[in-house]
mmCIF file of C-alpha atoms and ligand atoms in Angstrom:
data_model
loop_
_atom_site.group_PDB
_atom_site.id
_atom_site.type_symbol
_atom_site.label_atom_id
_atom_site.label_comp_id
_atom_site.label_asym_id
_atom_site.label_seq_id
_atom_site.Cartn_x
_atom_site.Cartn_y
_atom_site.Cartn_z
ATOM 1 C CA MET A 1 -58.279 -175.095 31.238
ATOM 2 C CA THR A 2 -55.403 -173.665 32.625
ATOM 3 C CA SER A 3 -54.485 -169.937 32.316
ATOM 4 C CA VAL A 4 -51.245 -170.934 30.297
ATOM 5 C CA THR A 5 -53.391 -173.164 28.023
ATOM 6 C CA ASP A 6 -55.971 -170.386 27.670
ATOM 7 C CA ALA A 7 -52.825 -168.125 26.719
ATOM 8 C CA LEU A 8 -51.520 -170.396 24.150
ATOM 9 C CA TRP A 9 -55.039 -170.271 22.392
ATOM 10 C CA ARG A 10 -54.952 -166.690 22.579
ATOM 11 C CA ILE A 11 -51.758 -166.678 20.657
ATOM 12 C CA TYR A 12 -52.784 -169.430 18.460
ATOM 13 C CA ASN A 13 -55.885 -167.405 17.702
ATOM 14 C CA ARG A 14 -54.117 -164.119 17.245
ATOM 15 C CA PRO A 15 -54.831 -161.657 14.264
ATOM 16 C CA GLU A 16 -52.397 -162.587 11.575
ATOM 17 C CA ARG A 17 -51.049 -159.381 10.818
ATOM 18 C CA PRO A 18 -51.603 -156.591 13.442
ATOM 19 C CA LEU A 19 -52.480 -153.283 11.600
ATOM 20 C CA PRO A 20 -50.787 -149.842 13.148
ATOM 21 C CA TRP A 21 -52.204 -148.141 15.941
ATOM 22 C CA ILE A 22 -55.031 -150.545 16.536
ATOM 23 C CA THR A 23 -54.052 -151.913 19.794
ATOM 24 C CA GLY A 24 -51.758 -148.926 21.156
ATOM 25 C CA GLY A 25 -48.470 -148.438 19.588
ATOM 26 C CA ASN A 26 -46.118 -147.619 22.494
ATOM 27 C CA LEU A 27 -44.600 -149.349 25.235
ATOM 28 C CA PRO A 28 -46.335 -149.188 28.598
ATOM 29 C CA TRP A 29 -43.672 -146.438 29.659
ATOM 30 C CA ASP A 30 -46.560 -144.914 32.247
ATOM 31 C CA ASP A 31 -46.993 -148.211 34.070
ATOM 32 C CA PRO A 32 -44.935 -148.053 37.545
ATOM 33 C CA ASP A 33 -43.766 -151.164 37.409
ATOM 34 C CA PHE A 34 -42.736 -151.279 34.109
ATOM 35 C CA SER A 35 -41.042 -147.829 34.349
ATOM 36 C CA ARG A 36 -39.309 -148.920 37.439
ATOM 37 C CA ARG A 37 -37.960 -151.947 35.724
ATOM 38 C CA MET A 38 -37.193 -149.737 32.512
ATOM 39 C CA LEU A 39 -35.145 -147.280 34.631
ATOM 40 C CA ARG A 40 -32.687 -150.383 35.332
ATOM 41 C CA GLU A 41 -32.321 -150.545 31.526
ATOM 42 C CA HIS A 42 -31.881 -146.723 31.202
ATOM 43 C CA LEU A 43 -28.906 -146.675 33.675
ATOM 44 C CA ASP A 44 -27.509 -150.242 32.605
ATOM 45 C CA GLN A 45 -24.146 -149.216 31.187
ATOM 46 C CA SER A 46 -23.684 -152.621 29.294
ATOM 47 C CA HIS A 47 -26.151 -151.598 26.338
ATOM 48 C CA GLY A 48 -27.669 -148.575 24.853
ATOM 49 C CA ALA A 49 -31.060 -149.828 24.190
ATOM 50 C CA ALA A 50 -33.128 -147.534 26.499
ATOM 51 C CA SER A 51 -30.858 -144.525 26.852
ATOM 52 C CA ARG A 52 -27.107 -143.992 25.066
ATOM 53 C CA GLN A 53 -24.229 -145.342 27.416
ATOM 54 C CA ASP A 54 -22.354 -142.300 29.312
ATOM 55 C CA GLY A 55 -19.465 -141.802 26.730
ATOM 56 C CA GLU A 56 -21.926 -141.532 23.993
ATOM 57 C CA ARG A 57 -24.273 -139.281 25.530
ATOM 58 C CA ALA A 58 -21.489 -136.988 26.420
ATOM 59 C CA ALA A 59 -20.114 -136.782 22.723
ATOM 60 C CA GLN A 60 -24.092 -135.941 22.064
ATOM 61 C CA ILE A 61 -24.566 -133.182 24.758
ATOM 62 C CA ASP A 62 -21.257 -131.415 23.344
ATOM 63 C CA TRP A 63 -22.740 -131.435 19.925
ATOM 64 C CA LEU A 64 -26.058 -130.405 20.925
ATOM 65 C CA TRP A 65 -24.788 -127.475 22.936
ATOM 66 C CA LYS A 66 -22.914 -126.213 20.167
ATOM 67 C CA LYS A 67 -25.675 -126.900 17.456
ATOM 68 C CA LEU A 68 -28.423 -125.431 19.326
ATOM 69 C CA GLY A 69 -26.401 -122.480 20.229
ATOM 70 C CA LEU A 70 -27.015 -122.918 23.964
ATOM 71 C CA GLN A 71 -25.628 -120.949 26.739
ATOM 72 C CA SER A 72 -25.354 -120.708 30.543
ATOM 73 C CA GLY A 73 -28.759 -119.035 31.548
ATOM 74 C CA GLN A 74 -30.815 -120.167 28.628
ATOM 75 C CA HIS A 75 -34.122 -122.322 28.958
ATOM 76 C CA LEU A 76 -34.074 -125.770 27.400
ATOM 77 C CA PHE A 77 -37.126 -128.174 26.991
ATOM 78 C CA ASP A 78 -36.446 -131.594 26.869
ATOM 79 C CA VAL A 79 -39.440 -133.465 25.467
ATOM 80 C CA THR A 80 -39.577 -137.153 26.779
ATOM 81 C CA CYS A 81 -36.722 -136.649 28.665
ATOM 82 C CA GLY A 82 -36.848 -140.156 30.289
ATOM 83 C CA PRO A 83 -34.507 -140.112 33.290
ATOM 84 C CA GLY A 84 -33.029 -136.962 32.657
ATOM 85 C CA LEU A 85 -29.680 -137.881 31.649
ATOM 86 C CA TYR A 86 -29.277 -134.904 29.059
ATOM 87 C CA ALA A 87 -31.381 -132.449 30.966
ATOM 88 C CA VAL A 88 -29.429 -132.776 34.298
ATOM 89 C CA GLU A 89 -25.879 -132.241 32.396
ATOM 90 C CA MET A 90 -27.545 -129.272 30.681
ATOM 91 C CA ALA A 91 -28.635 -127.933 33.591
ATOM 92 C CA ARG A 92 -25.013 -128.422 35.038
ATOM 93 C CA ARG A 93 -23.593 -126.296 32.391
ATOM 94 C CA GLY A 94 -25.971 -123.731 33.314
ATOM 95 C CA CYS A 95 -29.360 -124.024 31.430
ATOM 96 C CA HIS A 96 -32.685 -123.725 32.949
ATOM 97 C CA VAL A 97 -34.434 -127.415 32.088
ATOM 98 C CA THR A 98 -38.067 -128.046 31.587
ATOM 99 C CA GLY A 99 -38.228 -131.952 31.271
ATOM 100 C CA VAL A 100 -41.498 -133.937 30.512
ATOM 101 C CA ASP A 101 -42.026 -137.633 30.509
ATOM 102 C CA PHE A 102 -44.767 -139.990 31.773
ATOM 103 C CA GLY A 103 -42.632 -142.603 33.285
ATOM 104 C CA PRO A 104 -42.977 -142.051 36.937
ATOM 105 C CA ALA A 105 -39.793 -144.041 37.768
ATOM 106 C CA SER A 106 -37.814 -142.052 35.221
ATOM 107 C CA ILE A 107 -39.176 -138.636 36.577
ATOM 108 C CA ALA A 108 -38.350 -139.523 40.138
ATOM 109 C CA TYR A 109 -35.057 -140.205 39.075
ATOM 110 C CA ALA A 110 -34.485 -137.090 37.175
ATOM 111 C CA LYS A 111 -35.823 -135.015 40.280
ATOM 112 C CA GLU A 112 -33.076 -137.129 42.485
ATOM 113 C CA GLN A 113 -30.267 -136.365 40.251
ATOM 114 C CA ALA A 114 -31.105 -132.872 39.724
ATOM 115 C CA ALA A 115 -30.924 -132.511 43.749
ATOM 116 C CA ALA A 116 -27.900 -134.804 44.187
ATOM 117 C CA GLN A 117 -26.113 -132.670 41.150
ATOM 118 C CA GLY A 118 -27.113 -129.428 42.968
ATOM 119 C CA VAL A 119 -29.017 -127.899 40.084
ATOM 120 C CA ALA A 120 -32.578 -128.486 41.274
ATOM 121 C CA ASP A 121 -33.187 -124.884 41.241
ATOM 122 C CA ARG A 122 -32.683 -124.851 37.616
ATOM 123 C CA CYS A 123 -34.655 -128.271 36.804
ATOM 124 C CA HIS A 124 -38.534 -128.794 36.530
ATOM 125 C CA PHE A 125 -39.403 -132.319 35.624
ATOM 126 C CA ASN A 126 -43.236 -132.993 34.793
ATOM 127 C CA LEU A 127 -44.805 -136.160 34.931
ATOM 128 C CA GLN A 128 -46.861 -135.790 31.978
ATOM 129 C CA ASP A 129 -48.111 -137.306 28.473
ATOM 130 C CA VAL A 130 -46.305 -134.903 26.069
ATOM 131 C CA ARG A 131 -49.747 -135.286 23.875
ATOM 132 C CA GLN A 132 -51.673 -133.885 26.478
ATOM 133 C CA MET A 133 -49.685 -130.888 27.842
ATOM 134 C CA ASP A 134 -51.545 -127.890 27.914
ATOM 135 C CA TYR A 135 -49.068 -125.437 26.557
ATOM 136 C CA ASP A 136 -50.906 -122.474 27.218
ATOM 137 C CA ASP A 137 -51.414 -123.444 30.981
ATOM 138 C CA ASN A 138 -47.992 -124.231 31.541
ATOM 139 C CA ASN A 139 -46.974 -120.557 30.912
ATOM 140 C CA VAL A 140 -44.343 -122.205 27.966
ATOM 141 C CA VAL A 141 -45.514 -120.153 24.949
ATOM 142 C CA GLY A 142 -42.668 -118.556 23.453
ATOM 143 C CA SER A 143 -40.446 -119.540 26.765
ATOM 144 C CA PHE A 144 -37.634 -121.886 25.451
ATOM 145 C CA ASP A 145 -34.210 -120.822 23.730
ATOM 146 C CA ALA A 146 -34.142 -124.612 22.525
ATOM 147 C CA ALA A 147 -35.722 -128.157 22.855
ATOM 148 C CA ILE A 148 -34.742 -131.698 22.070
ATOM 149 C CA LEU A 149 -36.815 -134.663 21.310
ATOM 150 C CA LEU A 150 -34.114 -137.515 21.112
ATOM 151 C CA TYR A 151 -33.914 -141.306 20.562
ATOM 152 C CA GLY A 152 -36.523 -141.573 18.040
ATOM 153 C CA GLN A 153 -39.588 -141.055 20.191
ATOM 154 C CA LEU A 154 -41.279 -138.942 17.633
ATOM 155 C CA ALA A 155 -41.864 -142.305 15.696
ATOM 156 C CA VAL A 156 -44.185 -143.741 18.156
ATOM 157 C CA PHE A 157 -46.572 -141.272 17.704
ATOM 158 C CA THR A 158 -49.168 -141.152 14.864
ATOM 159 C CA LYS A 159 -48.495 -138.552 12.028
ATOM 160 C CA GLU A 160 -51.323 -136.560 13.176
ATOM 161 C CA GLU A 161 -49.901 -136.451 17.137
ATOM 162 C CA ALA A 162 -46.536 -136.045 15.799
ATOM 163 C CA MET A 163 -47.514 -132.749 13.757
ATOM 164 C CA ALA A 164 -49.521 -131.379 16.572
ATOM 165 C CA LEU A 165 -46.394 -132.201 18.820
ATOM 166 C CA LEU A 166 -44.060 -130.317 16.358
ATOM 167 C CA ALA A 167 -46.435 -127.305 16.162
ATOM 168 C CA GLN A 168 -46.550 -127.364 20.170
ATOM 169 C CA ILE A 169 -43.071 -127.134 20.478
ATOM 170 C CA ALA A 170 -42.550 -124.199 17.818
ATOM 171 C CA GLN A 171 -45.059 -122.596 19.903
ATOM 172 C CA SER A 172 -43.234 -123.191 22.910
ATOM 173 C CA LEU A 173 -39.853 -121.763 21.474
ATOM 174 C CA LYS A 174 -38.806 -117.928 21.142
ATOM 175 C CA PRO A 175 -38.161 -116.683 18.117
ATOM 176 C CA GLY A 176 -34.722 -117.862 16.848
ATOM 177 C CA GLY A 177 -35.193 -121.060 19.013
ATOM 178 C CA LYS A 178 -34.030 -124.318 17.957
ATOM 179 C CA LEU A 179 -35.319 -127.960 18.028
ATOM 180 C CA CYS A 180 -33.448 -131.227 17.765
ATOM 181 C CA VAL A 181 -35.179 -134.188 16.858
ATOM 182 C CA GLU A 182 -33.473 -137.461 16.361
ATOM 183 C CA LEU A 183 -35.131 -140.191 14.072
ATOM 184 C CA LEU A 184 -34.588 -143.640 12.466
ATOM 185 C CA ASN A 185 -33.157 -143.242 8.818
ATOM 186 C CA GLN A 186 -36.232 -144.723 6.615
ATOM 187 C CA GLU A 187 -33.521 -145.797 4.023
ATOM 188 C CA ARG A 188 -31.621 -148.100 6.712
ATOM 189 C CA VAL A 189 -34.673 -149.560 8.564
ATOM 190 C CA ASP A 190 -35.068 -153.119 8.327
ATOM 191 C CA LYS A 191 -38.205 -153.705 5.935
ATOM 192 C CA LYS A 192 -38.389 -157.543 6.471
ATOM 193 C CA ASP A 193 -40.835 -159.098 8.567
ATOM 194 C CA SER A 194 -39.494 -161.051 11.470
ATOM 195 C CA ASN A 195 -40.127 -163.152 14.590
ATOM 196 C CA TRP A 196 -38.046 -164.041 17.507
ATOM 197 C CA TRP A 197 -38.141 -165.519 21.250
ATOM 198 C CA TYR A 198 -36.271 -165.732 24.496
ATOM 199 C CA THR A 199 -36.865 -166.605 28.099
ATOM 200 C CA ASP A 200 -35.640 -164.827 31.442
ATOM 201 C CA ASP A 201 -35.543 -165.024 35.220
ATOM 202 C CA LYS A 202 -36.305 -161.358 35.340
ATOM 203 C CA GLY A 203 -35.995 -158.294 33.240
ATOM 204 C CA LEU A 204 -37.904 -155.670 31.363
ATOM 205 C CA TRP A 205 -40.812 -157.489 31.263
ATOM 206 C CA GLY A 206 -41.357 -158.725 34.903
ATOM 207 C CA ASP A 207 -39.287 -159.883 38.071
ATOM 208 C CA ALA A 208 -40.125 -163.414 37.592
ATOM 209 C CA PRO A 209 -39.476 -165.690 34.882
ATOM 210 C CA PHE A 210 -41.147 -164.976 31.416
ATOM 211 C CA LEU A 211 -41.183 -166.461 27.828
ATOM 212 C CA HIS A 212 -41.467 -163.392 25.225
ATOM 213 C CA LEU A 213 -42.599 -163.871 22.044
ATOM 214 C CA GLY A 214 -42.045 -161.139 19.473
ATOM 215 C CA GLU A 215 -42.971 -160.699 15.869
ATOM 216 C CA ARG A 216 -42.211 -157.666 13.741
ATOM 217 C CA PHE A 217 -44.463 -156.557 10.552
ATOM 218 C CA TRP A 218 -43.210 -154.119 7.946
ATOM 219 C CA HIS A 219 -46.049 -152.298 6.212
ATOM 220 C CA ASP A 220 -44.663 -151.062 3.292
ATOM 221 C CA ASP A 221 -47.343 -148.805 2.069
ATOM 222 C CA GLU A 222 -47.433 -146.839 5.441
ATOM 223 C CA GLN A 223 -43.537 -147.221 6.046
ATOM 224 C CA ILE A 224 -44.294 -147.980 9.376
ATOM 225 C CA SER A 225 -43.175 -151.177 11.219
ATOM 226 C CA VAL A 226 -45.652 -152.911 14.125
ATOM 227 C CA GLU A 227 -43.983 -155.108 16.868
ATOM 228 C CA ARG A 228 -46.414 -157.423 18.724
ATOM 229 C CA PHE A 229 -45.059 -158.963 21.894
ATOM 230 C CA HIS A 230 -46.942 -161.958 23.865
ATOM 231 C CA ILE A 231 -45.126 -161.994 27.385
ATOM 232 C CA LEU A 232 -46.083 -165.130 29.033
ATOM 233 C CA HIS A 233 -45.505 -165.043 32.891
ATOM 234 C CA LEU A 234 -44.717 -168.490 33.964
ATOM 235 C CA GLU A 235 -45.431 -168.576 37.604
ATOM 236 C CA THR A 236 -49.105 -167.059 37.055
ATOM 237 C CA GLY A 237 -49.798 -167.891 33.465
ATOM 238 C CA GLN A 238 -50.736 -164.383 33.057
ATOM 239 C CA MET A 239 -50.020 -162.849 29.654
ATOM 240 C CA ASP A 240 -49.328 -159.216 28.570
ATOM 241 C CA GLU A 241 -49.730 -158.428 24.661
ATOM 242 C CA VAL A 242 -47.835 -155.335 23.735
ATOM 243 C CA HIS A 243 -47.846 -153.329 20.323
ATOM 244 C CA LEU A 244 -44.996 -151.087 19.454
ATOM 245 C CA CYS A 245 -45.283 -148.974 16.040
ATOM 246 C CA ASP A 246 -42.512 -146.866 14.633
ATOM 247 C CA GLN A 247 -43.531 -144.840 11.908
ATOM 248 C CA THR A 248 -40.550 -144.084 9.646
ATOM 249 C CA TYR A 249 -40.255 -140.518 7.837
ATOM 250 C CA ALA A 250 -38.253 -139.858 4.374
ATOM 251 C CA VAL A 251 -36.192 -136.683 4.884
ATOM 252 C CA ASP A 252 -38.444 -134.543 2.706
ATOM 253 C CA GLU A 253 -41.646 -135.618 4.543
ATOM 254 C CA MET A 254 -40.047 -134.701 7.998
ATOM 255 C CA VAL A 255 -38.459 -131.444 6.832
ATOM 256 C CA GLY A 256 -42.130 -130.449 5.391
ATOM 257 C CA MET A 257 -43.755 -131.409 8.481
ATOM 258 C CA MET A 258 -41.252 -129.192 10.637
ATOM 259 C CA LYS A 259 -41.761 -126.315 8.171
ATOM 260 C CA GLY A 260 -45.710 -126.667 8.419
ATOM 261 C CA ALA A 261 -45.323 -126.807 12.043
ATOM 262 C CA GLY A 262 -43.738 -123.436 12.195
ATOM 263 C CA PHE A 263 -40.286 -123.812 11.622
ATOM 264 C CA THR A 264 -38.298 -122.080 8.914
ATOM 265 C CA ALA A 265 -34.978 -123.366 8.523
ATOM 266 C CA VAL A 266 -34.104 -127.122 8.839
ATOM 267 C CA ASP A 267 -30.839 -128.379 8.936
ATOM 268 C CA VAL A 268 -30.261 -132.397 8.296
ATOM 269 C CA TYR A 269 -27.689 -134.282 9.875
ATOM 270 C CA PRO A 270 -27.477 -138.122 8.622
ATOM 271 C CA ALA A 271 -25.325 -140.811 10.777
ATOM 272 C CA TRP A 272 -25.389 -137.938 13.752
ATOM 273 C CA ASP A 273 -22.946 -135.768 11.799
ATOM 274 C CA GLY A 274 -20.176 -138.227 12.029
ATOM 275 C CA LEU A 275 -20.248 -138.717 15.958
ATOM 276 C CA PRO A 276 -18.560 -141.973 17.150
ATOM 277 C CA LEU A 277 -22.075 -143.664 18.470
ATOM 278 C CA TYR A 278 -22.139 -147.392 17.876
ATOM 279 C CA ASP A 279 -25.232 -147.043 15.475
ATOM 280 C CA ALA A 280 -24.708 -143.609 14.455
ATOM 281 C CA GLY A 281 -25.562 -144.881 10.830
ATOM 282 C CA GLU A 282 -28.910 -145.713 11.673
ATOM 283 C CA TRP A 283 -29.932 -142.020 12.555
ATOM 284 C CA ILE A 284 -30.683 -138.916 11.055
ATOM 285 C CA VAL A 285 -30.745 -135.482 13.298
ATOM 286 C CA TYR A 286 -32.867 -132.624 12.459
ATOM 287 C CA VAL A 287 -32.091 -129.073 13.844
ATOM 288 C CA ALA A 288 -34.930 -126.898 12.963
ATOM 289 C CA GLU A 289 -35.031 -123.052 13.659
ATOM 290 C CA LYS A 290 -38.201 -120.992 14.418
ATOM 291 C CA SER A 291 -37.966 -117.451 12.623
HETATM 292 C C1 LIG B 301 -35.992 -144.375 24.443
HETATM 293 S S1 LIG B 301 -36.480 -143.389 25.932
HETATM 294 C C2 LIG B 301 -35.341 -141.985 25.964
HETATM 295 C C3 LIG B 301 -35.314 -141.015 26.878
HETATM 296 C C4 LIG B 301 -34.446 -140.026 26.909
HETATM 297 N N1 LIG B 301 -34.656 -138.991 25.872
HETATM 298 C C5 LIG B 301 -32.917 -140.530 26.712
HETATM 299 O O1 LIG B 301 -32.525 -140.578 25.400
HETATM 300 O O2 LIG B 301 -32.466 -141.017 27.659
HETATM 301 C C6 LIG B 301 -37.846 -142.755 25.677
HETATM 302 C C7 LIG B 301 -38.985 -141.878 26.419
HETATM 303 O O3 LIG B 301 -40.092 -141.356 26.044
HETATM 304 C C8 LIG B 301 -40.845 -141.369 27.019
HETATM 305 N N2 LIG B 301 -42.366 -141.347 26.367
HETATM 306 C C9 LIG B 301 -42.974 -141.955 25.205
HETATM 307 N N3 LIG B 301 -44.013 -141.578 25.027
HETATM 308 C C10 LIG B 301 -44.326 -140.464 25.527
HETATM 309 C C11 LIG B 301 -45.912 -139.684 25.948
HETATM 310 N N4 LIG B 301 -46.636 -139.656 25.213
HETATM 311 N N5 LIG B 301 -45.471 -138.773 26.913
HETATM 312 C C12 LIG B 301 -44.364 -138.532 27.522
HETATM 313 N N6 LIG B 301 -43.376 -139.399 27.462
HETATM 314 C C13 LIG B 301 -43.314 -140.264 26.792
HETATM 315 C C14 LIG B 301 -40.906 -142.679 27.814
HETATM 316 O O4 LIG B 301 -41.456 -142.574 28.842
HETATM 317 C C15 LIG B 301 -39.381 -142.822 27.703
HETATM 318 O O5 LIG B 301 -38.806 -142.406 28.872
#
């Protein structure tokens, strides 16, 4: 049996409905090749799928600067900072920035950009899984004026992990420090099952022709979507299987989690507070303050 036939049989025999978190739940951001290919997507100005396009990001940065009460000289923590597109700009405005992400190409790019923009002395970028950061060892307890966790990344963690991360971020903030979290609006999320496919010569999934088969399953009881991708690499017959979970939260639940994590006041901004982002209506932004 050829490896392609083998792969097709594996697809044919796949479990019908993948359960959340059973075989991972996130993209392989920390795989060096995937990270290198993903960096192209972060920087591609023809779409905003991995990071927002420059103009939209500039509007967000102005908004964050105001709502988080940032000032030159303050310390900002960018949790899942990706290629540092927000962090480096905040450093250009005078902040000291710590960015954490486990994508190696992204962190390398963030460091390069900090140096190129002359702000390397105000930027620390750490290649690390944010769930495994030792907040004590890194001397971060009570050291930040503000933190950001953008583009829905809190949703790729289980509720337990999300709660633990919120508590750690709260711990890392000074009294009065603020955290901004951007999450998909649960009411606007597509709650239907679906599937799709496409082929490409090169792209996110590889540098040679591949076939991507995607399926999406909505789990209504847990309010979570599970996407399952089979990627068949045509030249080798090798197949990758990736599962991506997106936990959605009702506003009351997220506010409750933030308060449980150590924040006292939480402001909620549906649709990015009216910012002109192409998909603003899909999002809710939370700004939580530690007492
Ligand atoms: C959609 S990108 C957004 C990056 C950045 N905030 C932006 O908007 O440009 C999500 C980022 O989360 C990072 N990420 C996801 N899970 C992570 C984890 N467990 N630890 C560290 N980084 C993680 C990925 O590597 C990726 O860079």
